[in-house]
PDB file of C-alpha atoms in Angstrom:
ATOM      1  CA  MET J 215       9.480  -7.602 -31.998  1.00 78.00           C
ATOM      2  CA  PRO J 216       8.846  -4.131 -33.948  1.00 84.00           C
ATOM      3  CA  LEU J 217      11.361  -2.646 -36.200  1.00 89.00           C
ATOM      4  CA  LEU J 218      13.055   0.687 -35.468  1.00 94.00           C
ATOM      5  CA  GLU J 219      13.137   2.497 -38.914  1.00 94.00           C
ATOM      6  CA  ILE J 220      14.790   5.840 -39.229  1.00 96.00           C
ATOM      7  CA  VAL J 221      14.846   8.840 -41.716  1.00 96.00           C
ATOM      8  CA  ALA J 222      18.393   9.435 -42.567  1.00 97.00           C
ATOM      9  CA  TYR J 223      18.851  12.651 -44.854  1.00 96.00           C
ATOM     10  CA  SER J 224      22.787  12.004 -45.370  1.00 97.00           C
ATOM     11  CA  TYR J 225      25.332   9.140 -44.837  1.00 98.00           C
ATOM     12  CA  ALA J 226      26.544  10.750 -41.778  1.00 97.00           C
ATOM     13  CA  SER J 227      22.716  10.965 -40.339  1.00 97.00           C
ATOM     14  CA  ALA J 228      22.663   6.871 -41.861  1.00 98.00           C
ATOM     15  CA  LEU J 229      25.657   5.642 -40.232  1.00 98.00           C
ATOM     16  CA  ALA J 230      24.355   7.664 -36.407  1.00 97.00           C
ATOM     17  CA  ALA J 231      21.404   5.436 -37.285  1.00 97.00           C
ATOM     18  CA  GLN J 232      22.984   2.169 -37.634  1.00 97.00           C
ATOM     19  CA  GLN J 233      25.111   2.721 -35.111  1.00 97.00           C
ATOM     20  CA  GLY J 234      22.525   3.569 -32.621  1.00 96.00           C
ATOM     21  CA  GLY J 235      20.377  -0.011 -33.564  1.00 96.00           C
ATOM     22  CA  ALA J 236      18.637   0.802 -36.431  1.00 97.00           C
ATOM     23  CA  ASP J 237      16.902  -2.401 -38.434  1.00 97.00           C
ATOM     24  CA  ARG J 238      16.425  -0.488 -41.407  1.00 97.00           C
ATOM     25  CA  ILE J 239      17.174   3.451 -43.207  1.00 97.00           C
ATOM     26  CA  GLU J 240      14.762   5.258 -45.316  1.00 97.00           C
ATOM     27  CA  LEU J 241      17.439   7.412 -46.723  1.00 98.00           C
ATOM     28  CA  CYS J 242      16.399  10.674 -48.684  1.00 97.00           C
ATOM     29  CA  GLU J 243      18.742  14.489 -49.516  1.00 96.00           C
ATOM     30  CA  ASN J 244      16.986  17.838 -48.906  1.00 94.00           C
ATOM     31  CA  THR J 245      15.256  17.897 -45.829  1.00 91.00           C
ATOM     32  CA  ALA J 246      13.887  21.511 -46.561  1.00 92.00           C
ATOM     33  CA  GLU J 247      12.076  20.158 -49.466  1.00 92.00           C
ATOM     34  CA  GLY J 248      10.697  16.990 -47.213  1.00 90.00           C
ATOM     35  CA  GLY J 249      12.505  14.553 -48.824  1.00 94.00           C
ATOM     36  CA  THR J 250      13.563  13.969 -52.165  1.00 96.00           C
ATOM     37  CA  THR J 251      15.940  10.782 -54.097  1.00 98.00           C
ATOM     38  CA  PRO J 252      19.075  10.630 -52.497  1.00 98.00           C
ATOM     39  CA  GLY J 253      22.251  10.501 -55.431  1.00 97.00           C
ATOM     40  CA  LEU J 254      23.767   7.124 -55.856  1.00 97.00           C
ATOM     41  CA  GLY J 255      27.169   7.674 -54.448  1.00 97.00           C
ATOM     42  CA  THR J 256      25.064   8.151 -50.781  1.00 98.00           C
ATOM     43  CA  ILE J 257      23.166   5.130 -51.636  1.00 98.00           C
ATOM     44  CA  GLU J 258      26.057   3.129 -52.381  1.00 98.00           C
ATOM     45  CA  ALA J 259      27.380   4.253 -49.036  1.00 98.00           C
ATOM     46  CA  VAL J 260      24.987   3.765 -47.128  1.00 98.00           C
ATOM     47  CA  ARG J 261      24.043   0.071 -48.469  1.00 98.00           C
ATOM     48  CA  GLU J 262      27.882  -1.035 -47.509  1.00 98.00           C
ATOM     49  CA  LEU J 263      26.374  -0.255 -43.334  1.00 97.00           C
ATOM     50  CA  PRO J 264      26.130  -4.047 -42.345  1.00 97.00           C
ATOM     51  CA  GLY J 265      22.737  -5.131 -40.599  1.00 96.00           C
ATOM     52  CA  VAL J 266      20.426  -2.492 -41.824  1.00 97.00           C
ATOM     53  CA  LYS J 267      17.441  -2.641 -44.493  1.00 97.00           C
ATOM     54  CA  LEU J 268      18.159   0.036 -46.779  1.00 98.00           C
ATOM     55  CA  HIS J 269      14.926   1.397 -48.291  1.00 98.00           C
ATOM     56  CA  VAL J 270      15.261   4.920 -50.291  1.00 98.00           C
ATOM     57  CA  MET J 271      12.944   7.471 -51.519  1.00 97.00           C
ATOM     58  CA  ILE J 272      11.917   8.133 -54.694  1.00 98.00           C
ATOM     59  CA  ARG J 273      10.888  11.563 -54.889  1.00 97.00           C
ATOM     60  CA  PRO J 274      12.201  13.945 -57.772  1.00 97.00           C
ATOM     61  CA  ARG J 275      11.536  17.222 -56.270  1.00 97.00           C
ATOM     62  CA  GLY J 276       9.903  18.478 -53.031  1.00 95.00           C
ATOM     63  CA  GLY J 277       6.286  19.990 -52.732  1.00 93.00           C
ATOM     64  CA  ASP J 278       3.141  18.103 -53.578  1.00 93.00           C
ATOM     65  CA  PHE J 279       2.986  14.716 -54.909  1.00 95.00           C
ATOM     66  CA  LEU J 280       1.334  15.750 -58.422  1.00 96.00           C
ATOM     67  CA  TYR J 281       3.991  14.670 -60.946  1.00 97.00           C
ATOM     68  CA  THR J 282       4.712  15.842 -64.382  1.00 97.00           C
ATOM     69  CA  ASP J 283       4.999  12.863 -66.890  1.00 97.00           C
ATOM     70  CA  ALA J 284       8.853  13.530 -67.221  1.00 98.00           C
ATOM     71  CA  GLU J 285       8.683  13.504 -63.591  1.00 98.00           C
ATOM     72  CA  TYR J 286       7.012  10.172 -63.503  1.00 98.00           C
ATOM     73  CA  LYS J 287       9.735   8.866 -65.725  1.00 98.00           C
ATOM     74  CA  ILE J 288      12.682  10.116 -63.435  1.00 98.00           C
ATOM     75  CA  MET J 289      11.390   8.064 -60.849  1.00 98.00           C
ATOM     76  CA  LEU J 290      10.982   5.031 -62.460  1.00 98.00           C
ATOM     77  CA  ARG J 291      14.932   5.144 -63.633  1.00 98.00           C
ATOM     78  CA  ASP J 292      15.282   6.209 -59.898  1.00 98.00           C
ATOM     79  CA  ILE J 293      14.006   2.572 -58.970  1.00 98.00           C
ATOM     80  CA  ALA J 294      15.888   0.975 -61.304  1.00 98.00           C
ATOM     81  CA  VAL J 295      18.907   2.557 -60.080  1.00 98.00           C
ATOM     82  CA  ALA J 296      18.087   1.969 -56.006  1.00 98.00           C
ATOM     83  CA  ARG J 297      17.953  -1.650 -57.334  1.00 98.00           C
ATOM     84  CA  GLU J 298      21.547  -1.725 -59.196  1.00 97.00           C
ATOM     85  CA  ALA J 299      23.039  -0.066 -56.038  1.00 98.00           C
ATOM     86  CA  GLY J 300      21.360  -2.920 -53.490  1.00 97.00           C
ATOM     87  CA  ALA J 301      18.435  -1.378 -52.221  1.00 98.00           C
ATOM     88  CA  ASP J 302      16.063  -3.337 -50.524  1.00 98.00           C
ATOM     89  CA  GLY J 303      12.918  -1.461 -51.235  1.00 97.00           C
ATOM     90  CA  VAL J 304      11.664   2.221 -52.116  1.00 98.00           C
ATOM     91  CA  VAL J 305       9.109   4.544 -51.210  1.00 97.00           C
ATOM     92  CA  PHE J 306       7.163   6.424 -53.360  1.00 96.00           C
ATOM     93  CA  GLY J 307       3.639   8.364 -53.262  1.00 94.00           C
ATOM     94  CA  LEU J 308       1.613   9.941 -56.517  1.00 95.00           C
ATOM     95  CA  LEU J 309      -1.522  12.034 -56.428  1.00 95.00           C
ATOM     96  CA  ARG J 310      -3.656  13.439 -58.986  1.00 95.00           C
ATOM     97  CA  PRO J 311      -4.895  16.901 -58.587  1.00 94.00           C
ATOM     98  CA  ASP J 312      -8.408  15.688 -56.633  1.00 93.00           C
ATOM     99  CA  ALA J 313      -5.810  14.201 -53.872  1.00 91.00           C
ATOM    100  CA  THR J 314      -7.003  10.500 -54.455  1.00 93.00           C
ATOM    101  CA  VAL J 315      -3.741   8.231 -55.442  1.00 94.00           C
ATOM    102  CA  ASP J 316      -2.640   7.702 -58.802  1.00 95.00           C
ATOM    103  CA  LEU J 317      -3.389   4.317 -59.058  1.00 94.00           C
ATOM    104  CA  GLU J 318      -2.450   3.560 -62.243  1.00 95.00           C
ATOM    105  CA  ARG J 319       1.020   5.298 -61.991  1.00 96.00           C
ATOM    106  CA  THR J 320       1.429   3.864 -58.618  1.00 96.00           C
ATOM    107  CA  ARG J 321       0.762   0.224 -60.410  1.00 95.00           C
ATOM    108  CA  ARG J 322       3.141   0.756 -62.543  1.00 96.00           C
ATOM    109  CA  LEU J 323       5.650   2.351 -59.984  1.00 97.00           C
ATOM    110  CA  VAL J 324       5.461  -1.097 -57.723  1.00 96.00           C
ATOM    111  CA  ALA J 325       6.156  -3.058 -61.023  1.00 97.00           C
ATOM    112  CA  ALA J 326       8.781  -1.501 -61.389  1.00 97.00           C
ATOM    113  CA  ALA J 327       9.985  -2.293 -57.637  1.00 97.00           C
ATOM    114  CA  LYS J 328       9.017  -6.083 -58.390  1.00 96.00           C
ATOM    115  CA  GLY J 329      10.973  -8.150 -55.884  1.00 95.00           C
ATOM    116  CA  MET J 330      11.851  -4.977 -53.165  1.00 97.00           C
ATOM    117  CA  SER J 331       9.942  -3.744 -50.326  1.00 95.00           C
ATOM    118  CA  VAL J 332       7.533  -0.852 -51.659  1.00 96.00           C
ATOM    119  CA  GLY J 333       6.162   1.266 -49.544  1.00 91.00           C
ATOM    120  CA  THR J 334       4.087   5.106 -49.768  1.00 83.00           C
ATOM    121  CA  ALA J 335       5.225   8.272 -48.458  1.00 71.00           C
ATOM    122  CA  GLU J 336       2.752   8.710 -45.396  1.00 52.00           C
ATOM    123  CA  THR J 337       2.599  12.609 -45.389  1.00 49.00           C
ATOM    124  CA  GLY J 338       2.032  12.916 -49.845  1.00 47.00           C
ATOM    125  CA  VAL J 339      -0.712  10.255 -49.363  1.00 44.00           C
ATOM    126  CA  ALA J 340      -2.266  10.567 -46.599  1.00 45.00           C
ATOM    127  CA  ARG J 341      -5.852   9.290 -47.945  1.00 45.00           C
ATOM    128  CA  VAL J 342      -3.910   5.580 -48.583  1.00 44.00           C
ATOM    129  CA  SER J 343      -5.594   2.672 -46.769  1.00 46.00           C
ATOM    130  CA  THR J 344      -3.980  -0.338 -45.886  1.00 44.00           C
ATOM    131  CA  THR J 345      -6.997  -1.623 -48.100  1.00 44.00           C
ATOM    132  CA  LEU J 346      -5.929  -0.124 -51.116  1.00 52.00           C
ATOM    133  CA  GLU J 347      -2.047  -0.811 -50.406  1.00 51.00           C
ATOM    134  CA  THR J 348      -3.221  -4.452 -50.494  1.00 48.00           C
ATOM    135  CA  SER J 349      -5.629  -4.120 -53.337  1.00 49.00           C
ATOM    136  CA  ILE J 350      -2.201  -2.879 -55.926  1.00 51.00           C
ATOM    137  CA  THR J 351       0.309  -5.208 -54.753  1.00 48.00           C
ATOM    138  CA  SER J 352      -2.122  -8.477 -54.745  1.00 48.00           C
ATOM    139  CA  SER J 353      -2.997  -7.579 -58.085  1.00 48.00           C
ATOM    140  CA  LEU J 354       0.395  -7.611 -59.233  1.00 49.00           C
ATOM    141  CA  TRP J 355       1.961  -9.972 -56.952  1.00 44.00           C
ATOM    142  CA  GLY J 356      -0.309 -11.817 -54.229  1.00 45.00           C
ATOM    143  CA  SER J 357      -0.610 -11.524 -50.714  1.00 39.00           C
ATOM    144  CA  SER J 358       2.774 -11.627 -49.520  1.00 37.00           C
ATOM    145  CA  THR J 359       3.819  -8.422 -50.985  1.00 38.00           C
ATOM    146  CA  SER J 360       1.230  -6.516 -49.389  1.00 35.00           C
ATOM    147  CA  LYS J 361       2.565  -7.511 -46.299  1.00 33.00           C
ATOM    148  CA  ARG J 362       5.430  -6.134 -47.450  1.00 38.00           C
ATOM    149  CA  CYS J 363       3.920  -2.582 -47.880  1.00 38.00           C
ATOM    150  CA  THR J 364       2.404  -2.761 -44.665  1.00 34.00           C
ATOM    151  CA  GLU J 365       5.865  -2.870 -42.905  1.00 37.00           C
ATOM    152  CA  LEU J 366       6.621   0.375 -43.426  1.00 34.00           C
ATOM    153  CA  ARG J 367       4.239   1.891 -41.596  1.00 30.00           C
TER     154      ARG J 367
END
């Protein structure tokens, strides 16, 4: 049976999604920016909603998906914060200047999220294929995790 995933930009929208029957919430903030990492308080409040899986967007700013070293370090920390707050998964996307996936950094983020579901930010990483996701995650955790990555589509 298909899962109903709702993108929520606030606690109020996450609550409405949960009450409307969502199975999973992708939580982010800043609608005008296309979604950024939500604050810890919001993550913790949404985590308390019963009956839904929580996936947190890991994106330090709006705009493109080309991140500086400092922004990348923030993403690593945000994954740890999301884990500590009880998130079931994270969603992120990283590109290189030639619009291809930044595989090295993506592998490190996937490793940092070990044990959590991992998905890609579809609008930012348009060229990521299921095969690529499978190769990244399979090399780290085996084929069972690659299935979780593709669930978020």
